[in-house]
Short mmCIF file of C-alpha atoms in Angstrom, two decimals:
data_model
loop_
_atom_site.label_atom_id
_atom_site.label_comp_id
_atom_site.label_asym_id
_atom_site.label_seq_id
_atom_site.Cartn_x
_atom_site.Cartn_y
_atom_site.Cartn_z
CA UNK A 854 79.39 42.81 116.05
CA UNK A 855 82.68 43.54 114.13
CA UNK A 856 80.55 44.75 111.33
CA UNK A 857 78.36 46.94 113.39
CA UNK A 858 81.34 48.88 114.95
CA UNK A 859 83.10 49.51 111.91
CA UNK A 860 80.21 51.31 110.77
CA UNK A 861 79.81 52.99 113.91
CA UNK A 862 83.22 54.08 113.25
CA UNK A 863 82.66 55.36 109.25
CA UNK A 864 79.79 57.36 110.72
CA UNK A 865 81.95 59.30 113.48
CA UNK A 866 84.47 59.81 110.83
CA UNK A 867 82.16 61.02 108.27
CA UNK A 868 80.44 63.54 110.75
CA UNK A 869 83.64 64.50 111.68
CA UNK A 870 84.80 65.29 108.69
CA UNK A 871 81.56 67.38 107.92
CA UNK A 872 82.07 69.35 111.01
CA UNK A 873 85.63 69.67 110.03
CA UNK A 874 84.95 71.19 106.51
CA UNK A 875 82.28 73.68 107.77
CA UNK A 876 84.54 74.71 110.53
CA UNK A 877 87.61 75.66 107.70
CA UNK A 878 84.85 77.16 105.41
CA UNK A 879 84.01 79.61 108.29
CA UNK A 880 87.63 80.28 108.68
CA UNK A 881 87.97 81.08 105.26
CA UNK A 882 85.85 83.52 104.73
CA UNK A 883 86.47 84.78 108.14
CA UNK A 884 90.36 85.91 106.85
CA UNK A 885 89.23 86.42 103.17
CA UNK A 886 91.06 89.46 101.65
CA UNK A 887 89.00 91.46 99.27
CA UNK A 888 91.07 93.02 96.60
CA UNK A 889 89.89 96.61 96.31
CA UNK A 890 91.05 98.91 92.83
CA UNK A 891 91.67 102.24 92.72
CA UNK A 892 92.91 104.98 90.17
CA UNK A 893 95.71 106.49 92.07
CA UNK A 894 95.73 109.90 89.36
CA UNK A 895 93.10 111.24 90.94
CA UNK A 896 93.67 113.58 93.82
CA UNK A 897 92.68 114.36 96.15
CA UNK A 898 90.82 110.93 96.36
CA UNK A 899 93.67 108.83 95.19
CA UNK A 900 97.42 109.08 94.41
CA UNK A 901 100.52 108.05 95.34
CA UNK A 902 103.18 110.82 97.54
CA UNK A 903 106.46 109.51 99.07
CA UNK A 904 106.17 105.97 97.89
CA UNK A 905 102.72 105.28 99.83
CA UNK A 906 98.80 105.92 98.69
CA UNK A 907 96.51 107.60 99.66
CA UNK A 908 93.89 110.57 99.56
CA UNK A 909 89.95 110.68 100.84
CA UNK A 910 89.06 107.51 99.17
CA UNK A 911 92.02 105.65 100.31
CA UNK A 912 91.56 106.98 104.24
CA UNK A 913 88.05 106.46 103.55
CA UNK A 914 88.26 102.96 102.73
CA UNK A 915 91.09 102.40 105.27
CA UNK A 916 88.70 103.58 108.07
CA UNK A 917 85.87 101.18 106.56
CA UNK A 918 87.93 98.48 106.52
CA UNK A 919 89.17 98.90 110.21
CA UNK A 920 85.61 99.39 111.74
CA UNK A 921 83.93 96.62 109.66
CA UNK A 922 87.21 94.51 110.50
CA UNK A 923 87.88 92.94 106.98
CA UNK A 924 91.18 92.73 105.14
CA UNK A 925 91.90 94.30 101.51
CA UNK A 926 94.70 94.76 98.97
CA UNK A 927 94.70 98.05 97.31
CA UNK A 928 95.37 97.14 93.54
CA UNK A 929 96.00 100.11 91.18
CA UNK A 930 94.64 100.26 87.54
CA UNK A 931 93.51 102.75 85.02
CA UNK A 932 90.16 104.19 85.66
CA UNK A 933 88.83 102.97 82.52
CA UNK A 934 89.91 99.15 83.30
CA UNK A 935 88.22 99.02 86.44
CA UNK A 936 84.56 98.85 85.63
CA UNK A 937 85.38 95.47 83.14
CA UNK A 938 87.77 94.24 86.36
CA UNK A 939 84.78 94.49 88.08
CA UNK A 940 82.52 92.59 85.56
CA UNK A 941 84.88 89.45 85.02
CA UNK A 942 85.37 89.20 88.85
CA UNK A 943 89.32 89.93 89.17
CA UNK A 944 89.38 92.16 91.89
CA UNK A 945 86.09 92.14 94.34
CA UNK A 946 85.52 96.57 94.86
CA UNK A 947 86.78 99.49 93.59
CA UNK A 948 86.63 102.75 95.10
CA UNK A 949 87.69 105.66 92.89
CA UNK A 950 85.88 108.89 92.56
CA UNK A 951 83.37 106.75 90.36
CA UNK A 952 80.30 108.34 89.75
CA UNK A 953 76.99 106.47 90.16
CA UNK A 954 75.35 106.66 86.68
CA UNK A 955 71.99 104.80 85.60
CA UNK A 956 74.59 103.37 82.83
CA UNK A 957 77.06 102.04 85.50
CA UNK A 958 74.65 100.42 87.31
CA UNK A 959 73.59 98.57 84.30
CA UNK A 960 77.39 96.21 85.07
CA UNK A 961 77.87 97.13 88.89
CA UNK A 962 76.37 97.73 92.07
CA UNK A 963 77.46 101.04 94.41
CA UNK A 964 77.18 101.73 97.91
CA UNK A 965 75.34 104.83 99.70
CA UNK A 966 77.15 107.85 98.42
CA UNK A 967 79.68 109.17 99.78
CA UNK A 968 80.97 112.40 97.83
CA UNK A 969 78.85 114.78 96.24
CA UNK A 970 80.64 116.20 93.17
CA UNK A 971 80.51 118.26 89.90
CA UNK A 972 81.90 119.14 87.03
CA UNK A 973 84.37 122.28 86.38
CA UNK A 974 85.81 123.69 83.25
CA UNK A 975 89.57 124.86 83.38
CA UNK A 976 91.56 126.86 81.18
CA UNK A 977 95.33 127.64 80.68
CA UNK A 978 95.53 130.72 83.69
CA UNK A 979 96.21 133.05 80.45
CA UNK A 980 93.41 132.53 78.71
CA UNK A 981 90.74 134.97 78.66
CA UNK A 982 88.53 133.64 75.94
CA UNK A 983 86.55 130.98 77.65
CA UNK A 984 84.31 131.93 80.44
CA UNK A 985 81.23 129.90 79.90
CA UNK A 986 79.60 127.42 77.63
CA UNK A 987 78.52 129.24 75.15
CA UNK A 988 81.88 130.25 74.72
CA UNK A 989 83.63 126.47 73.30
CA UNK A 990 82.17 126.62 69.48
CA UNK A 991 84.34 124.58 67.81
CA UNK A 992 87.12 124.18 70.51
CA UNK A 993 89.34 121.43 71.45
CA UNK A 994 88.33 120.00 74.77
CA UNK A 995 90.82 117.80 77.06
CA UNK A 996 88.98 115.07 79.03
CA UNK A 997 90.09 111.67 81.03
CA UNK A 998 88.99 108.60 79.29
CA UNK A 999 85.61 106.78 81.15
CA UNK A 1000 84.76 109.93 83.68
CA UNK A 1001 81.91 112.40 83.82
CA UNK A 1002 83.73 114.49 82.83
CA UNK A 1003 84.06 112.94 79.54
CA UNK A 1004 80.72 111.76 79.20
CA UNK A 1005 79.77 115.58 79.75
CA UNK A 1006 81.97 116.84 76.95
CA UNK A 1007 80.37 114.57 74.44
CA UNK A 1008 76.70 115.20 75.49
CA UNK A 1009 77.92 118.72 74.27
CA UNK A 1010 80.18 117.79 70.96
CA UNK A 1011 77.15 118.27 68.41
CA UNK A 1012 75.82 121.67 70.18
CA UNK A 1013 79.50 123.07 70.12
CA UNK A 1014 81.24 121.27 67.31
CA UNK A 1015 83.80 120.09 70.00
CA UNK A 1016 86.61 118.47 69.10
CA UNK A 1017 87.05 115.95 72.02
CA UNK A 1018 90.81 114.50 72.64
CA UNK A 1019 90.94 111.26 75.58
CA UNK A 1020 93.54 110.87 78.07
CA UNK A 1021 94.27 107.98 80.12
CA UNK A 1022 94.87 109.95 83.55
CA UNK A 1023 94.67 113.71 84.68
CA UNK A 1024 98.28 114.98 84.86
CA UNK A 1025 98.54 114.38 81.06
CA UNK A 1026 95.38 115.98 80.39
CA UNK A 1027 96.07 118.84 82.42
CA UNK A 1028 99.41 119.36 80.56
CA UNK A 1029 97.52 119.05 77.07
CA UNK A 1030 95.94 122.09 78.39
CA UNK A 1031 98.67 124.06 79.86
CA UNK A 1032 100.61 123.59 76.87
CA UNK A 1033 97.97 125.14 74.86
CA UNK A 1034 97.69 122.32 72.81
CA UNK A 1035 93.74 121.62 73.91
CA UNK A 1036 91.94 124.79 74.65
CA UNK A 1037 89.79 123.72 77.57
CA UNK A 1038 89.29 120.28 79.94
CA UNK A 1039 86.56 119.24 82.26
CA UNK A 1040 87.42 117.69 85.58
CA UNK A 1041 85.63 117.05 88.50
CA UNK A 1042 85.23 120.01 90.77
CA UNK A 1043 87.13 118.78 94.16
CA UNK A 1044 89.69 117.08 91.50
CA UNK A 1045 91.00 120.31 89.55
CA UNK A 1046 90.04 122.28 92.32
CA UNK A 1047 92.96 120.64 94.80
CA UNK A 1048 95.54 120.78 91.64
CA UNK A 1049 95.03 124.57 91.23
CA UNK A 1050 95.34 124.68 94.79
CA UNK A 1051 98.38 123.04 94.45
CA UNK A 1052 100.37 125.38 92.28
CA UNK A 1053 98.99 128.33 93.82
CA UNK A 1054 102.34 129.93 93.88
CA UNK A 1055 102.91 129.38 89.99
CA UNK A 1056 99.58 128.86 88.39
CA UNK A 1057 98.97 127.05 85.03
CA UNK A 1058 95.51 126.58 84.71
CA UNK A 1059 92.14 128.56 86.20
CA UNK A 1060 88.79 127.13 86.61
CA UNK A 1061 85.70 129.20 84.30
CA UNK A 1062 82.31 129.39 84.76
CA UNK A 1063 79.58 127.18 86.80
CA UNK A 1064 79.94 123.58 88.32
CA UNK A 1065 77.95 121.28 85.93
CA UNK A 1066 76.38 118.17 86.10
CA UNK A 1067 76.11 117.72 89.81
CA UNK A 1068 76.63 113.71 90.61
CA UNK A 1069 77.58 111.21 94.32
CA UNK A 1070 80.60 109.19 93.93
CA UNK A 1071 80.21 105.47 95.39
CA UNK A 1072 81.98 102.56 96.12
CA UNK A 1073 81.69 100.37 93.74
CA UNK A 1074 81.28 95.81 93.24
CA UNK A 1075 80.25 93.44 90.44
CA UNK A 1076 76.40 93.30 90.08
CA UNK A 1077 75.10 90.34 91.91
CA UNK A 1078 78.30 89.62 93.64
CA UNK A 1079 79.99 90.91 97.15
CA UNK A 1080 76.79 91.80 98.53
CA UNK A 1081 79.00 91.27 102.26
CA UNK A 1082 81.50 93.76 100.94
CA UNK A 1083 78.88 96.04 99.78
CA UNK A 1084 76.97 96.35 103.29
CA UNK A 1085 80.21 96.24 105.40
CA UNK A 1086 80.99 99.39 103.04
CA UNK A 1087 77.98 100.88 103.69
CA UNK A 1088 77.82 100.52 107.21
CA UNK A 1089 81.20 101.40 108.05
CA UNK A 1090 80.15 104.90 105.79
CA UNK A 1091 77.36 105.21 108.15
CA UNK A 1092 79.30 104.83 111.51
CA UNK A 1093 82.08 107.24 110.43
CA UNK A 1094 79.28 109.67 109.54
CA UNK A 1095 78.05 109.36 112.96
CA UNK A 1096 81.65 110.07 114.82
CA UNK A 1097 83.17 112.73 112.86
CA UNK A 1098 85.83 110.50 111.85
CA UNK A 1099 83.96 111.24 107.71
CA UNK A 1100 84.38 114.89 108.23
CA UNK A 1101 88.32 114.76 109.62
CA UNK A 1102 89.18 112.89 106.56
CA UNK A 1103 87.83 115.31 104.21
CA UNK A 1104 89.07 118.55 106.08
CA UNK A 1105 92.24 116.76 105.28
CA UNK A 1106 92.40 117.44 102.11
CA UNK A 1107 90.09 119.71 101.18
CA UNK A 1108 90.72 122.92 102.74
#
C-alpha cells in the first residue's frame, strides 16, 4: 500500500513538473526581447539627434513593435557587419534601409517591402562637369561600403574605368566629395536627398542626372530563423498601411 502511494506521489510530481516547465517555456517566449540592428548613418531612416535614435525605420519599427506587442533592443552596428550578425545569430532583425537583392536573400530572409528607393548621383554643388553617366570616364567615385549604391558603382567600373574608393558610413563619404577629393558618390535617393535638404542654406553637394537602379528596402532576419519576428513585422507593416499611421511617419521626414 506504502509502495503504491509513493508512486502515486512520483507521478503527481512528475506531471507537475511537466506542466510547470511548459508553463515557464510559454512565459519565456511570451517576454522574449528580440535584438533588432540598425545603421544609425543613414538618414533619414536612421541616426542619432539629441542623444536619442531615430528616423522612418526607427518609428517604423517602433510602431511595429507596439501593435504586434513584442519587445526589442535597438543595437547599432556598421551596415556592412549586419548581414554576417545576422548569419551567426547575434542579434535576431535588422532594419536599415537594406535593399532586398536576389544575393541577400541567398544569407537572409526580408519582410514585405516597405520603401521603394533608388539610386542618385551627387556632385560637389560647384561642379559642372558631371551631369550624367556618360559623363564619369575615368572618375573617382565615393560610395558606402555593402549598399546599392556600391554595388551600382562597380557594375559600372569596367564601362567607365572608375576608380571606386569605400567608406564605412555616409557623412565621410559625403565629405570625400565635398572636399573634392572623389569627384562623384552614389547614395540612395531619399538618403542624399534629405542631406541636401539639410544644408539648403549653405549647399555642398547637388544631385545630377536620373534615379538609377530602382529597388524596396525590407526588414531583414537570418534565413530559416525568426520566422515569428518576420510575420509580426509584416503584419504590423500591413496594419499601419491600413490606418495612415505608415504615411504620418514618412511625411515626417520626407517633406
Amino acid at each position: 500500500m506504502i509502495k503504491k502511494t509513493l508512486s502515486i506521489l512520483a507521478a503527481i510530481t512528475i506531471a507537475a513538473s511537466i506542466f510547470t516547465g511548459c508553463g515557464k517555456k510559454s512565459d519565456d517566449t511570451a517576454s522574449k526581447k528580440y535584438i533588432i540592428s540598425t545603421d544609425v548613418t543613414f538618414a533619414p531612416f536612421e541616426f542619432e539627434q539629441d542623444g536619442k535614435y531615430t528616423g522612418i525605420d526607427v518609428d517604423l519599427l517602433a510602431a511595429i513593435a507596439k501593435d504586434q506587442g513584442f519587445d526589442y533592443e535597438l543595437k547599432p552596428m556598421d551596415f556592412n557587419g549586419i548581414i554576417p550578425a545576422l548569419t551567426s545569430n547575434q542579434i535576431d532583425g535588422a532594419i536599415a534601409g537594406m535593399s532586398i537583392t536576389d544575393e541577400r536573400k541567398k544569407s537572409v530572409d526580408f519582410s514585405d517591402p516597405y520603401f521603394e528607393s533608388g539610386v542618385s548621383m551627387a556632385v560637389g554643388v560647384d561642379n559642372n562637369s558631371i551631369k550624367s553617366l556618360d559623363d564619369l570616364k575615368g572618375k573617382t567615385v565615393a560610395v558606402k561600403k555593402g549598399t546599392a549604391g556600391a554595388k551600382f558603382a562597380e557594375g559600372l567600373k569596367d564601362k567607365y574605368g572608375l576608380n571606386i574608393k569605400y567608406f564605412d558610413n555616409s557623412p565621410n563619404m559625403y565629405q570625400e566629395v565635398a572636399n573634392k577629393n572623389s569627384d562623384v558618390l552614389f547614395e540612395d535617393y531619399p538618403v542624399i536627398a534629405y542631406k541636401i535638404s539639410l544644408d539648403k542654406d549653405k549647399p555642398t553637394l547637388k544631385i545630377v542626372g536620373d534615379k538609377q537602379d530602382l529597388n524596396s528596402y525590407g526588414f531583414a532576419v537570418n534565413k530559416g530563423k525568426n520566422k515569428e519576428l518576420l510575420d509580426k513585422f509584416n503584419a504590423g507593416l500591413k496594419k499601419l498601411k491600413e490606418n495612415g499611421e505608415y504615411d504620418k511617419i514618412l511625411a515626417k521626414y520626407l517633406k
